[in-house]
Tab-separated table of C-alpha atoms in Angstrom:
chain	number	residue	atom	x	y	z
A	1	UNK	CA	0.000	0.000	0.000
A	2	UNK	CA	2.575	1.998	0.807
A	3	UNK	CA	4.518	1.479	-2.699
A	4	UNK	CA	0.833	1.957	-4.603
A	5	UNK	CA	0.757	5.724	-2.615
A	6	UNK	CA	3.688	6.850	-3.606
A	7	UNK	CA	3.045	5.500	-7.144
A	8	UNK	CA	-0.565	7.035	-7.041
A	9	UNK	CA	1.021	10.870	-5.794
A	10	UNK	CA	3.041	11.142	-9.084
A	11	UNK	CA	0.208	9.851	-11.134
A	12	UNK	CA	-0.614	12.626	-14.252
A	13	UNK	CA	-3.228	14.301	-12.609
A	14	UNK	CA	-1.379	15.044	-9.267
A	15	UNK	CA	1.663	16.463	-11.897
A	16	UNK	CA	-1.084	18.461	-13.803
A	17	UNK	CA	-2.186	19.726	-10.116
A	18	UNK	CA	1.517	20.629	-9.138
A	19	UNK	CA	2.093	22.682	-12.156
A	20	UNK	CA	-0.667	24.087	-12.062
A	21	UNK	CA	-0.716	25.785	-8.401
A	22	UNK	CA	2.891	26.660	-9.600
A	23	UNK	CA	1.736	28.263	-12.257
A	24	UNK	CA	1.775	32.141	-11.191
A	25	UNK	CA	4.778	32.001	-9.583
A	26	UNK	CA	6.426	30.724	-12.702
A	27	UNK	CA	4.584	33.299	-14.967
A	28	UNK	CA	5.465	35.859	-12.519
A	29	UNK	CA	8.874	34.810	-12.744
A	30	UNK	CA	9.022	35.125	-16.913
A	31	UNK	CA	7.207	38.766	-16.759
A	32	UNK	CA	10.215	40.201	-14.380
A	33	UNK	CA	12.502	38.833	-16.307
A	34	UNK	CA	10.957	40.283	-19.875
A	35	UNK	CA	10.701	43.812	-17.482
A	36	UNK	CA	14.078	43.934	-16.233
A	37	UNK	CA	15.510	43.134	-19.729
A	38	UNK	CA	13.319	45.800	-21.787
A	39	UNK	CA	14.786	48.257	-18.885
A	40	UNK	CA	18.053	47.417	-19.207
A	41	UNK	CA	17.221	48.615	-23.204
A	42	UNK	CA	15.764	51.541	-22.692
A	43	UNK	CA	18.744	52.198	-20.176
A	44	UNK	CA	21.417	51.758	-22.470
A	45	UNK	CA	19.026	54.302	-24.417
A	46	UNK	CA	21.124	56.864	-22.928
A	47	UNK	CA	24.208	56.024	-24.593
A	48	UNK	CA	21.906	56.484	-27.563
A	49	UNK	CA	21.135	60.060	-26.700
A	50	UNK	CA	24.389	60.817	-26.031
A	51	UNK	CA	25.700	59.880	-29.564
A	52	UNK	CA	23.092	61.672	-30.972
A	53	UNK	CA	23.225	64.710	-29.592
A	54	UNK	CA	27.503	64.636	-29.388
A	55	UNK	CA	27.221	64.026	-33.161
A	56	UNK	CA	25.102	66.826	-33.777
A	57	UNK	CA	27.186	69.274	-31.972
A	58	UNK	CA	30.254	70.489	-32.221
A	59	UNK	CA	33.829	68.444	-31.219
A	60	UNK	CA	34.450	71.689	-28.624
A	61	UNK	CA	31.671	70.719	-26.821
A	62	UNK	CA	31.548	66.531	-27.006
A	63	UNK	CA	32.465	66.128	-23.064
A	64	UNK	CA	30.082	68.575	-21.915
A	65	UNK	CA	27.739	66.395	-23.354
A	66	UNK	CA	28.542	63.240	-22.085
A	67	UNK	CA	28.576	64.547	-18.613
A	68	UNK	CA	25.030	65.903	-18.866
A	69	UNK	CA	23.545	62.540	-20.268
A	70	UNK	CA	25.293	60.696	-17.540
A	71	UNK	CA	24.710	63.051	-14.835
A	72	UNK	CA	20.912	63.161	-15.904
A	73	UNK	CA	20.538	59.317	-15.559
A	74	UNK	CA	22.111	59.433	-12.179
A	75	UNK	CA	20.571	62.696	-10.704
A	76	UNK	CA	17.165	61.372	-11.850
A	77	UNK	CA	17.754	57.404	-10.549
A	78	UNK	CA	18.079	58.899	-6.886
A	79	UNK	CA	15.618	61.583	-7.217
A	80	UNK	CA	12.794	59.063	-8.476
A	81	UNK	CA	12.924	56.614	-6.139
A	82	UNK	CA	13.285	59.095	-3.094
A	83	UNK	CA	10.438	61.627	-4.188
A	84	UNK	CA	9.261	60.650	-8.158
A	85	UNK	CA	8.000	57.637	-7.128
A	86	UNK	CA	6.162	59.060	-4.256
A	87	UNK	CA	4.476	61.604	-6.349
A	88	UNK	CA	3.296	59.594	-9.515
A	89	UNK	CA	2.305	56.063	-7.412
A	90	UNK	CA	1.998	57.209	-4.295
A	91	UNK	CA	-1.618	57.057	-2.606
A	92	UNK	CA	-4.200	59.226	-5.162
A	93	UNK	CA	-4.778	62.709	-4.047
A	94	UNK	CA	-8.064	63.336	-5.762
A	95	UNK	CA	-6.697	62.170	-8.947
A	96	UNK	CA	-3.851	64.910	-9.369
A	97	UNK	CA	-1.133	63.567	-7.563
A	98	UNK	CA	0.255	61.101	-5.776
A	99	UNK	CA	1.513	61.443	-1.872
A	100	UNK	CA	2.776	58.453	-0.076
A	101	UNK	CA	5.868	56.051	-0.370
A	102	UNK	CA	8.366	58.620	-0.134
A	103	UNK	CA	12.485	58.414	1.017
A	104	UNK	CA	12.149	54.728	0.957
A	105	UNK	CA	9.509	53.229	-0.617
A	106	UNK	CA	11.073	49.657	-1.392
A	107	UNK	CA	9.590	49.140	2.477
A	108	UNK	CA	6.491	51.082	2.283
A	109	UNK	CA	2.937	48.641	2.057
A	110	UNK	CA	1.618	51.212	-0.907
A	111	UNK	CA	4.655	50.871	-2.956
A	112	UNK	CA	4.717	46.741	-2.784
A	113	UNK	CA	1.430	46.984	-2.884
A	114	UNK	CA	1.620	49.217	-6.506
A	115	UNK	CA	4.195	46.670	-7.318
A	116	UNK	CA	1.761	43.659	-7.151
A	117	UNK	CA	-1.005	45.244	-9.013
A	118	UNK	CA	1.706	45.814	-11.780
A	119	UNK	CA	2.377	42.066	-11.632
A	120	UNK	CA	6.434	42.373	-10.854
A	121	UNK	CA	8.207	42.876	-7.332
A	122	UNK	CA	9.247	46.042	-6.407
A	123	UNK	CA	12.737	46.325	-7.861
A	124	UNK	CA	11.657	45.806	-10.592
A	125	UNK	CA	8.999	48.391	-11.156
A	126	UNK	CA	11.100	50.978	-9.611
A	127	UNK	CA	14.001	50.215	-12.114
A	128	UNK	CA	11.414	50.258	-14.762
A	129	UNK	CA	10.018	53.303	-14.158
A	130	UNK	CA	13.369	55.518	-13.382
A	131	UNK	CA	14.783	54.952	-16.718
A	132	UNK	CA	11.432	56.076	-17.957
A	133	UNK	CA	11.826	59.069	-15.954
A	134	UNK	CA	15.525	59.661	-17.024
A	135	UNK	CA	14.483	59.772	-20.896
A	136	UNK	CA	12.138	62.450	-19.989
A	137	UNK	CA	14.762	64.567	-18.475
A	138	UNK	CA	17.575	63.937	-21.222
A	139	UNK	CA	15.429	65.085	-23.648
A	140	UNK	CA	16.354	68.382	-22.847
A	141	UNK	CA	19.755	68.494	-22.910
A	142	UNK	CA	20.128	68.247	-26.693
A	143	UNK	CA	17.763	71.755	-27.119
A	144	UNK	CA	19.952	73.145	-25.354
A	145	UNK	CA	23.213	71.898	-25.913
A	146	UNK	CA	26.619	74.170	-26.630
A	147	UNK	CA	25.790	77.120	-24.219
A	148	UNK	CA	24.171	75.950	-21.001
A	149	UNK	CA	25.688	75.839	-17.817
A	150	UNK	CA	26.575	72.441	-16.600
A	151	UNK	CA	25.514	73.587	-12.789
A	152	UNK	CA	21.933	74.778	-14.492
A	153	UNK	CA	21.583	71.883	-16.344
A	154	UNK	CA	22.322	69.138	-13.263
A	155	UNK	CA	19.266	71.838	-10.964
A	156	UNK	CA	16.810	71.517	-13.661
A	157	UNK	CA	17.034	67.887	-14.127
A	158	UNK	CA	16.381	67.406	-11.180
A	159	UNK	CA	13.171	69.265	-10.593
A	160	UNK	CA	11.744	67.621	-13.774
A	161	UNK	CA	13.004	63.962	-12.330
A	162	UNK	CA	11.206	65.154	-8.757
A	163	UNK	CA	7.916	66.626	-9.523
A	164	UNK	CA	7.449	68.208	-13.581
A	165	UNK	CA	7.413	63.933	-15.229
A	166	UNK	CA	5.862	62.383	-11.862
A	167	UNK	CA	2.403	64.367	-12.030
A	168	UNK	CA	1.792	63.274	-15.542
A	169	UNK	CA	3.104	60.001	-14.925
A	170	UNK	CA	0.685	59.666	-12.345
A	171	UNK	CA	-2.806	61.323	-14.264
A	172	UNK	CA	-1.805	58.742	-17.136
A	173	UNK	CA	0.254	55.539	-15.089
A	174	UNK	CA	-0.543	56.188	-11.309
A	175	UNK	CA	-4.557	55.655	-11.470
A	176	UNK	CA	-4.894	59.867	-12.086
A	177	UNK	CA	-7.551	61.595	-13.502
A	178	UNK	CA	-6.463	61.446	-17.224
A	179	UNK	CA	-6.458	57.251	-16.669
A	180	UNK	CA	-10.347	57.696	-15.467
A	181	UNK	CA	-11.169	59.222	-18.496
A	182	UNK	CA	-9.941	56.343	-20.716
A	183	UNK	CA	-6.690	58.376	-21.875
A	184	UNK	CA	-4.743	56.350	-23.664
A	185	UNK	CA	-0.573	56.457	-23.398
A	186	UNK	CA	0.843	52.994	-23.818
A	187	UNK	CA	4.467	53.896	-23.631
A	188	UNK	CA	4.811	57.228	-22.910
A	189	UNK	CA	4.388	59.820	-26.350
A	190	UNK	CA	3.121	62.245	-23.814
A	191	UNK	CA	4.458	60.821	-20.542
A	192	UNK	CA	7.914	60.913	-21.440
A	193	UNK	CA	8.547	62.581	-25.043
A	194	UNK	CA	5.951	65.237	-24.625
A	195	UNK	CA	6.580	65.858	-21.572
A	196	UNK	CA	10.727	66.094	-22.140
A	197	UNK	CA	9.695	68.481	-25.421
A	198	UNK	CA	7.828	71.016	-23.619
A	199	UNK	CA	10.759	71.582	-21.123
A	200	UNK	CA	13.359	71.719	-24.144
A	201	UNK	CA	11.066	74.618	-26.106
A	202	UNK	CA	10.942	76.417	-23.134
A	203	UNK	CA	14.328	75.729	-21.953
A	204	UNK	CA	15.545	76.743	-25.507
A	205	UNK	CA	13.936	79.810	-25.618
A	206	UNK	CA	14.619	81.389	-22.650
A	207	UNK	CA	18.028	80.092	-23.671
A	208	UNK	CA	18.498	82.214	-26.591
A	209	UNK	CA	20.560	80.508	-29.777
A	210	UNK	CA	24.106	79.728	-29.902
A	211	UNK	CA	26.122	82.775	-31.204
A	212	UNK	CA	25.872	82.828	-35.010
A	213	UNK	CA	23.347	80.757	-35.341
A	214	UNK	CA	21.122	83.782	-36.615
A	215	UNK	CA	22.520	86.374	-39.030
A	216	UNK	CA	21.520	90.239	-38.553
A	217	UNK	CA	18.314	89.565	-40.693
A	218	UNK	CA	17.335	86.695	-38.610
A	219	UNK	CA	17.999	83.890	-40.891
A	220	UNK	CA	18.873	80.790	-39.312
A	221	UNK	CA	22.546	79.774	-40.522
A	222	UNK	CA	23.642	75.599	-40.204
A	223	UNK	CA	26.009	74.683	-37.475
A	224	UNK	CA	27.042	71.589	-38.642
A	225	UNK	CA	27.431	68.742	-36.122
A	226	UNK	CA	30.926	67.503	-36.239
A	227	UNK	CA	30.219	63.655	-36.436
A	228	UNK	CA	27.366	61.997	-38.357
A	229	UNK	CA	28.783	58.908	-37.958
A	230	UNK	CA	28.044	59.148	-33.851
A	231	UNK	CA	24.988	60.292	-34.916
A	232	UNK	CA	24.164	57.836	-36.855
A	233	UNK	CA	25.339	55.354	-34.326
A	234	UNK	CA	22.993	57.057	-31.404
A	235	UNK	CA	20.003	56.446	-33.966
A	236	UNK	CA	20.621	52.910	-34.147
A	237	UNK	CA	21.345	52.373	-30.312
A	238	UNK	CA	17.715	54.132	-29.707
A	239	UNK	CA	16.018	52.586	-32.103
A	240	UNK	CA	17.505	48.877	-30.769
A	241	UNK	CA	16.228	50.076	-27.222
A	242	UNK	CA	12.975	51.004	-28.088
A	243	UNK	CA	12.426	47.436	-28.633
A	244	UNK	CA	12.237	47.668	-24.690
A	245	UNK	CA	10.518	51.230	-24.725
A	246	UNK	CA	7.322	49.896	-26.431
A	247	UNK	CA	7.309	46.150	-26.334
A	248	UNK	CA	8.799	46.185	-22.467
A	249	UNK	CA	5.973	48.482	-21.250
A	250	UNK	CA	3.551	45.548	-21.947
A	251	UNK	CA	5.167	44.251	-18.566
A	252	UNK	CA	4.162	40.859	-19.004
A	253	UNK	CA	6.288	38.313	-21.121
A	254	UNK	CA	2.829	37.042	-22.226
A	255	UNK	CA	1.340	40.192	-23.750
A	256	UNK	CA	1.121	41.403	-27.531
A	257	UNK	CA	4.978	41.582	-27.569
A	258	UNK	CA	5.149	40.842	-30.825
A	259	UNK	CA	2.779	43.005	-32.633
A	260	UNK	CA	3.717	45.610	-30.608
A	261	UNK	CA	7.590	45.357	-32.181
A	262	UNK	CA	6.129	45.049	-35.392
A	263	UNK	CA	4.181	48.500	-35.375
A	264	UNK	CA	7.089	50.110	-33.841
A	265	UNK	CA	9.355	48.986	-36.097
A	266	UNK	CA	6.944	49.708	-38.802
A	267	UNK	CA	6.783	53.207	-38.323
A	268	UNK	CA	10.235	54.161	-37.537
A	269	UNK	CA	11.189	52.052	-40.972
A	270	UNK	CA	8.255	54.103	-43.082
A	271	UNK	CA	9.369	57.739	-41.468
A	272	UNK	CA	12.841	56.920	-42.920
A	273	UNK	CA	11.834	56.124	-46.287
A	274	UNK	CA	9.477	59.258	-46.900
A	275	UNK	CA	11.936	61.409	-44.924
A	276	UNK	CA	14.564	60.329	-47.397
A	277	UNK	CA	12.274	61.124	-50.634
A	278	UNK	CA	11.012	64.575	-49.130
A	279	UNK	CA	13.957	65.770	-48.850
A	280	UNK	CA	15.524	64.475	-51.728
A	281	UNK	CA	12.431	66.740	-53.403
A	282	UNK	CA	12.701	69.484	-51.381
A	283	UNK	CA	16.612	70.009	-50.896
A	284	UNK	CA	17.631	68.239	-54.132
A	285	UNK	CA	19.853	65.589	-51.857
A	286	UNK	CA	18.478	62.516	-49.478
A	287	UNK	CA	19.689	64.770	-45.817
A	288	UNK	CA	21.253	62.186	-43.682
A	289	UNK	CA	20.941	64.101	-40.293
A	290	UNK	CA	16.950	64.629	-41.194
A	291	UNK	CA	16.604	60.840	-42.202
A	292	UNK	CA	17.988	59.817	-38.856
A	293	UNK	CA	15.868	62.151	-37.132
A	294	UNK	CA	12.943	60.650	-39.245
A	295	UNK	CA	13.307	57.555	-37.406
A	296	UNK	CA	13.676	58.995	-33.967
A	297	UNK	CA	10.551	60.709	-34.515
A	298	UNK	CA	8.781	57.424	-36.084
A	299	UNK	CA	8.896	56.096	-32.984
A	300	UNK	CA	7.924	58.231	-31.145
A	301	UNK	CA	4.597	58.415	-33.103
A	302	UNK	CA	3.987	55.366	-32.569
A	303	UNK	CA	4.751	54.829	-28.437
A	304	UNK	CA	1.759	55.709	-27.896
A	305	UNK	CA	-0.914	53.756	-30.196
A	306	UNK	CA	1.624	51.178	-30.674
A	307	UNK	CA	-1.074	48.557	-28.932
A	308	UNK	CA	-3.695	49.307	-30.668
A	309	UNK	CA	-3.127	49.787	-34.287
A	310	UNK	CA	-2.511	47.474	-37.288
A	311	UNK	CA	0.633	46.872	-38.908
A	312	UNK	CA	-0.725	48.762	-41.464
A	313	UNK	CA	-2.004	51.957	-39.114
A	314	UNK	CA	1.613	51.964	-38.111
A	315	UNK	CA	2.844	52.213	-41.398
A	316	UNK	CA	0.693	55.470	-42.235
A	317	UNK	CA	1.688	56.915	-38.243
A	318	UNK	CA	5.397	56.708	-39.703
A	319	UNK	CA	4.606	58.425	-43.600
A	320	UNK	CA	3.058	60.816	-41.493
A	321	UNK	CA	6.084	61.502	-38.786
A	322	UNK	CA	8.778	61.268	-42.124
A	323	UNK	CA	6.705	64.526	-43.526
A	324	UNK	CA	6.008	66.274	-40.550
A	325	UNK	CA	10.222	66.066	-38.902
A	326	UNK	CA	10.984	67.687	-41.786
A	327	UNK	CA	7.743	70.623	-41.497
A	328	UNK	CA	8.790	71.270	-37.861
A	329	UNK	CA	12.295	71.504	-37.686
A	330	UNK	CA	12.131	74.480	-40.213
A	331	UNK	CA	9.277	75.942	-38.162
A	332	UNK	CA	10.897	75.883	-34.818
A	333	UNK	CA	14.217	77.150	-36.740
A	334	UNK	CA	12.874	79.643	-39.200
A	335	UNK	CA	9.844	81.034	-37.542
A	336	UNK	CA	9.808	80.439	-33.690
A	337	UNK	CA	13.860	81.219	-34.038
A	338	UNK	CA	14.232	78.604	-31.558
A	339	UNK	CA	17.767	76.819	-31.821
A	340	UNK	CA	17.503	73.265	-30.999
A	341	UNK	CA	20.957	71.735	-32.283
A	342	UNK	CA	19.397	68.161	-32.950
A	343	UNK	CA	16.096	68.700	-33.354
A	344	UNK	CA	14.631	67.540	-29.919
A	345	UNK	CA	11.515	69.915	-30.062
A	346	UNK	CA	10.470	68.610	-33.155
A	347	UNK	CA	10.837	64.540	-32.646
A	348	UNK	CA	9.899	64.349	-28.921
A	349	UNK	CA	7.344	67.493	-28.465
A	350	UNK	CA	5.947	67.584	-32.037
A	351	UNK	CA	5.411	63.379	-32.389
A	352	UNK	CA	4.791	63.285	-29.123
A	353	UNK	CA	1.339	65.287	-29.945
A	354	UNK	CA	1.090	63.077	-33.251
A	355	UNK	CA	1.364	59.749	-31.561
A	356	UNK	CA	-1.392	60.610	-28.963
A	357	UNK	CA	-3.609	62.016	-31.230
A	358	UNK	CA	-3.208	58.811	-33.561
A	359	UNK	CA	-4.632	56.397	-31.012
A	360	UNK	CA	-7.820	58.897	-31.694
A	361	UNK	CA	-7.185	58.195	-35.228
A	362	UNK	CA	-5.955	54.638	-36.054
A	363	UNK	CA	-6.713	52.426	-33.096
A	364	UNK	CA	-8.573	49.527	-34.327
A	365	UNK	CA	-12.310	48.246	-32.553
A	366	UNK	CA	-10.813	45.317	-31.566
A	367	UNK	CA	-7.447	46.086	-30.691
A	368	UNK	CA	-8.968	49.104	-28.651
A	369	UNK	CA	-11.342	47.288	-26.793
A	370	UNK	CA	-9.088	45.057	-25.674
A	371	UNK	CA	-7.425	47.691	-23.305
A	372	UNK	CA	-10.934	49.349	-22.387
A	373	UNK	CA	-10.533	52.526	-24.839
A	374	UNK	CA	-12.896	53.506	-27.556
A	375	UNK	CA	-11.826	52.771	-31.740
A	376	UNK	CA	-10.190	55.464	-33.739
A	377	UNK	CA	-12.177	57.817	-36.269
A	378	UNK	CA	-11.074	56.418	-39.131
A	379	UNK	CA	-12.242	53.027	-37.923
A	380	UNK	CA	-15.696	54.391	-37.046
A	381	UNK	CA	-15.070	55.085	-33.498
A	382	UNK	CA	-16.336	58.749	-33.841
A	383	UNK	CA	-14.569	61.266	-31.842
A	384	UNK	CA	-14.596	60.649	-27.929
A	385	UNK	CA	-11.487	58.685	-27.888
A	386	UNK	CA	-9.762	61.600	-30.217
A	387	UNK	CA	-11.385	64.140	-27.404
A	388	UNK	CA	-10.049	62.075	-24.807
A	389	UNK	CA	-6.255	62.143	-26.351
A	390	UNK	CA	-6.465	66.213	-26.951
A	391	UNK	CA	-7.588	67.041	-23.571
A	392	UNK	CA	-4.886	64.867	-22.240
A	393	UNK	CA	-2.342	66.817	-24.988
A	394	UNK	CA	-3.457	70.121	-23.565
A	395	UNK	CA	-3.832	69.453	-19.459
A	396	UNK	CA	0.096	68.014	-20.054
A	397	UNK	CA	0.774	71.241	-21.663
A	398	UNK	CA	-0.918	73.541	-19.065
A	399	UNK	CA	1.231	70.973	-16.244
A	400	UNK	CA	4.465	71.460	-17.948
A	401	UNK	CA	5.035	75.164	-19.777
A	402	UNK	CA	4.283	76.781	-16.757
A	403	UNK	CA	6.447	74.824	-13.952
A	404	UNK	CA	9.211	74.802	-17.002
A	405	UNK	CA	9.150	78.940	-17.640
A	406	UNK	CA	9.608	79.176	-13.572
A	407	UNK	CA	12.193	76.698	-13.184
A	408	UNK	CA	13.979	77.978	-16.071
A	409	UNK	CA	13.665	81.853	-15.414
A	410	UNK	CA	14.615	81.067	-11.900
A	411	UNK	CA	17.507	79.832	-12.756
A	412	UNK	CA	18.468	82.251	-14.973
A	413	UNK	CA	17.918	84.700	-12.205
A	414	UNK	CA	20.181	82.839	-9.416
A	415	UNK	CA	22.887	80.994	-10.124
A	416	UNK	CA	22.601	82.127	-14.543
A	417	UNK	CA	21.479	79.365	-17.379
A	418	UNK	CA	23.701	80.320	-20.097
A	419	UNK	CA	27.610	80.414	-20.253
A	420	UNK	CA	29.748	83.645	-21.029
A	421	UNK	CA	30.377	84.675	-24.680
A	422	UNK	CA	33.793	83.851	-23.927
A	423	UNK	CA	33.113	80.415	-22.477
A	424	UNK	CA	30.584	79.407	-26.001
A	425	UNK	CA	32.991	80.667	-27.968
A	426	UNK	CA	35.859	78.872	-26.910
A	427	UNK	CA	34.026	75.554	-26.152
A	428	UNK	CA	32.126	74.303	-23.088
A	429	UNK	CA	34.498	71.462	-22.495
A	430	UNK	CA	37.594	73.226	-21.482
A	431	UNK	CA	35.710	75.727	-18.914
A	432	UNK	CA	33.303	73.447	-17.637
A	433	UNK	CA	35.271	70.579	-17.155
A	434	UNK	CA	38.405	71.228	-17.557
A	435	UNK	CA	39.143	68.280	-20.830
A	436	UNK	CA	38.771	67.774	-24.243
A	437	UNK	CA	37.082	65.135	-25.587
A	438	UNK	CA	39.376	64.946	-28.897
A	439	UNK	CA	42.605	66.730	-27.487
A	440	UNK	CA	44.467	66.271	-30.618
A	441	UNK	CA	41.543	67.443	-32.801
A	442	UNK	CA	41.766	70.898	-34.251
A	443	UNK	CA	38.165	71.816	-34.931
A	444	UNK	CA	37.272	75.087	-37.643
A	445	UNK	CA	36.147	78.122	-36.168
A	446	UNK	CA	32.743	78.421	-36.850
């Protein structure tokens, strides 16, 4: 009897039974692991961002650069999880904010408690979230690149990695208002890109341009960036993370991971193409540094609706970012007079505003029903969802420019946001950190 037990407790059912009950733990298990790995691409997203915006600067200023995208990761890793956190999953305060879990939240009952809801533990929604948090403040940094003071740039990343990103993470990720209301963000067009945007346009023009960027007239002159090749090299590196940007903010190795890689690559591949012919039209040559922005701003059309569109929907999202990079660089350059060295304003701000106003547009009945929103107009869906995604566009907006033109003007009034004439001139890497980046590189004066 004894031997026929023991046989009996490894019968198939009892097995079925065992896996079974193990079940959650295991697919627990697979969905941090899928997490931490899409975070650990959308963290080495920063070394993506830095290539970009060192190519697209000048060689005088390459260290300065580096510094700010590594100091804007760190800065905004210990601000988050101190304060951020707090703010955008803390306890709802009427739906605006956030206000609990605070200093230490990896021991605070709300925090785990976030954690669980989010399927994952809490390391690894906290590390998924903070590199979130640190795109939206390196944004910046390329608007304003070649003439802003390292100490000004280190203050105001850290305001927008305490407070400016964690509100609108919260009314969008946290439970806040704008969730209620069926607004629909899946990986962050407005969260993070729209967000980052509005700082840099404000940042930038408070800024003023780089000397010589604008002749007596006011006519924008090129300052060429003194490596496309590390440009070129940044674009690839982002658009390899973003592979953890959209797909990774399923948060769940079992989710629509695959279609979701498909629409993003879609539309980053489709912006590049039309990108490529439009200004092969317009400017008589294919521009390289506009093709590579093409992409950058492909994706960023599609973070958003990325979930709930078609292959297809994707496709159009991306011929529409590849003509519209091109329509808003020259207006922030030729008619706002706003100089933004690599573009930032117009692939993070300006797609940022496309891609949320596309899931109004292109998200499919089924698709959007399946994460509770309502179907695009073009697919009969009428336009609540596309009211939805404007009034979220323009409540981010009202958040942002205001807390930006304060933060920015009040550091321009204290401690000073812009570098001497002396200092631009000469290159910030030599008086703001003392090294050259290329010491045996003699760079035209320009």
């Amino acid at each position: 009897m004894g031997v026929m037990a023991l046989t009996l407790c490894f019968c198939g059912a009892c097995a079925a039974e065992e896996v079974t009950s193990a079940a959650p733990d295991i697919v627990k298990a697979m969905n941090v692991m899928w997490t931490l790995i899409a975070a650990m691409l959308v963290f080495f997203m920063q070394a993506g961002f830095a290539m970009v915006e060192t190519g697209f600067t000048r060689a005088k200023n390459a260290t300065n650069i580096i510094m700010k995208n590594l100091m804007d990761f760190a800065i905004g890793s210990v601000a988050f999880y101190l304060i951020g956190f707090g703010f955008m999953f803390g306890k709802d305060a009427g739906g605006f904010i956030g206000f609990s879990s605070f200093i230490n939240p990896a021991t605070d009952a709300h925090a785990l408690g976030v954690a669980e809801d989010w399927g994952l533990n809490f390391g690894t929604l906290m590390f998924f979230q903070t590199v979130f948090c640190a795109t939206a403040a390196t944004i910046v940094s390329g608007a304003m690149a070649e003439r802003t003071k390292f100490s000004a740039y280190c203050i105001y990343s850290l305001v927008i990695s305490l407070i400016i990103y964690p509100v609108i993470g919260h009314w969008i990720w946290g439970g806040g208002w704008l969730s209620q209301m069926g607004f629909h963000d899946f990986a962050g067009s407005t969260v993070v890109h729209s967000v980052g945007g509005w700082c840099a346009l404000i940042g930038a023009s408070i800024l003023g341009p780089r000397i010589g960027k604008y002749d007596a007239n006011g006519k924008p002159r090129a300052i060429p960036g003194h490596s496309i090749t590390l440009g070129a090299l940044g674009v690839f590196i982002l658009w390899f993370g973003w592979f953890g940007f959209n797909p990774g903010s399923t948060v769940s190795a079992f989710g629509n991971i695959g279609h979701i890689a498909l629409t993003t690559n879609m539309a980053a591949a489709a912006a590049c193409v039309v990108t490529m012919c439009f200004t092969w039209i317009r400017y008589h040559k294919p521009d390289v540094s506009m093709t590579l922005n093409a992409a950058l701003a492909g994706l960023v059309a599609i973070t958003a609706p990325c979930d709930v569109v078609s292959p297809l929907g994707a496709l159009v999202i991306g011929v529409i970012a590849g003509i519209m990079v091109v329509v808003i660089v020259e207006f922030v350059d030729k008619k706002l007079k706003v100089d933004d060295p690599v573009g930032a304003v117009a692939v993070h701000l300006g797609h940022g505003i496309i891609g949320t106003l596309c899931v109004g547009l292109f998200a499919t009945p089924e698709l959007a029903e399946s994460v509770g929103i309502g179907a695009g107009l073009f697919y009969g869906g009428g336009f609540k969802q596309l009211g939805v995604q404007a009034l979220g566009i323009l409540s981010t907006a009202a958040w942002v420019v205001p807390l930006a033109i304060i933060m920015f003007t009040v550091i321009k009034k204290t401690i000073g946001l812009r570098v001497t004439r002396e200092e631009e001139t000469a290159g910030l890497d030599i008086y703001e950190h003392g090294a050259e980046a290329y010491p045996d590189f003699v760079e035209k004066s320009v």
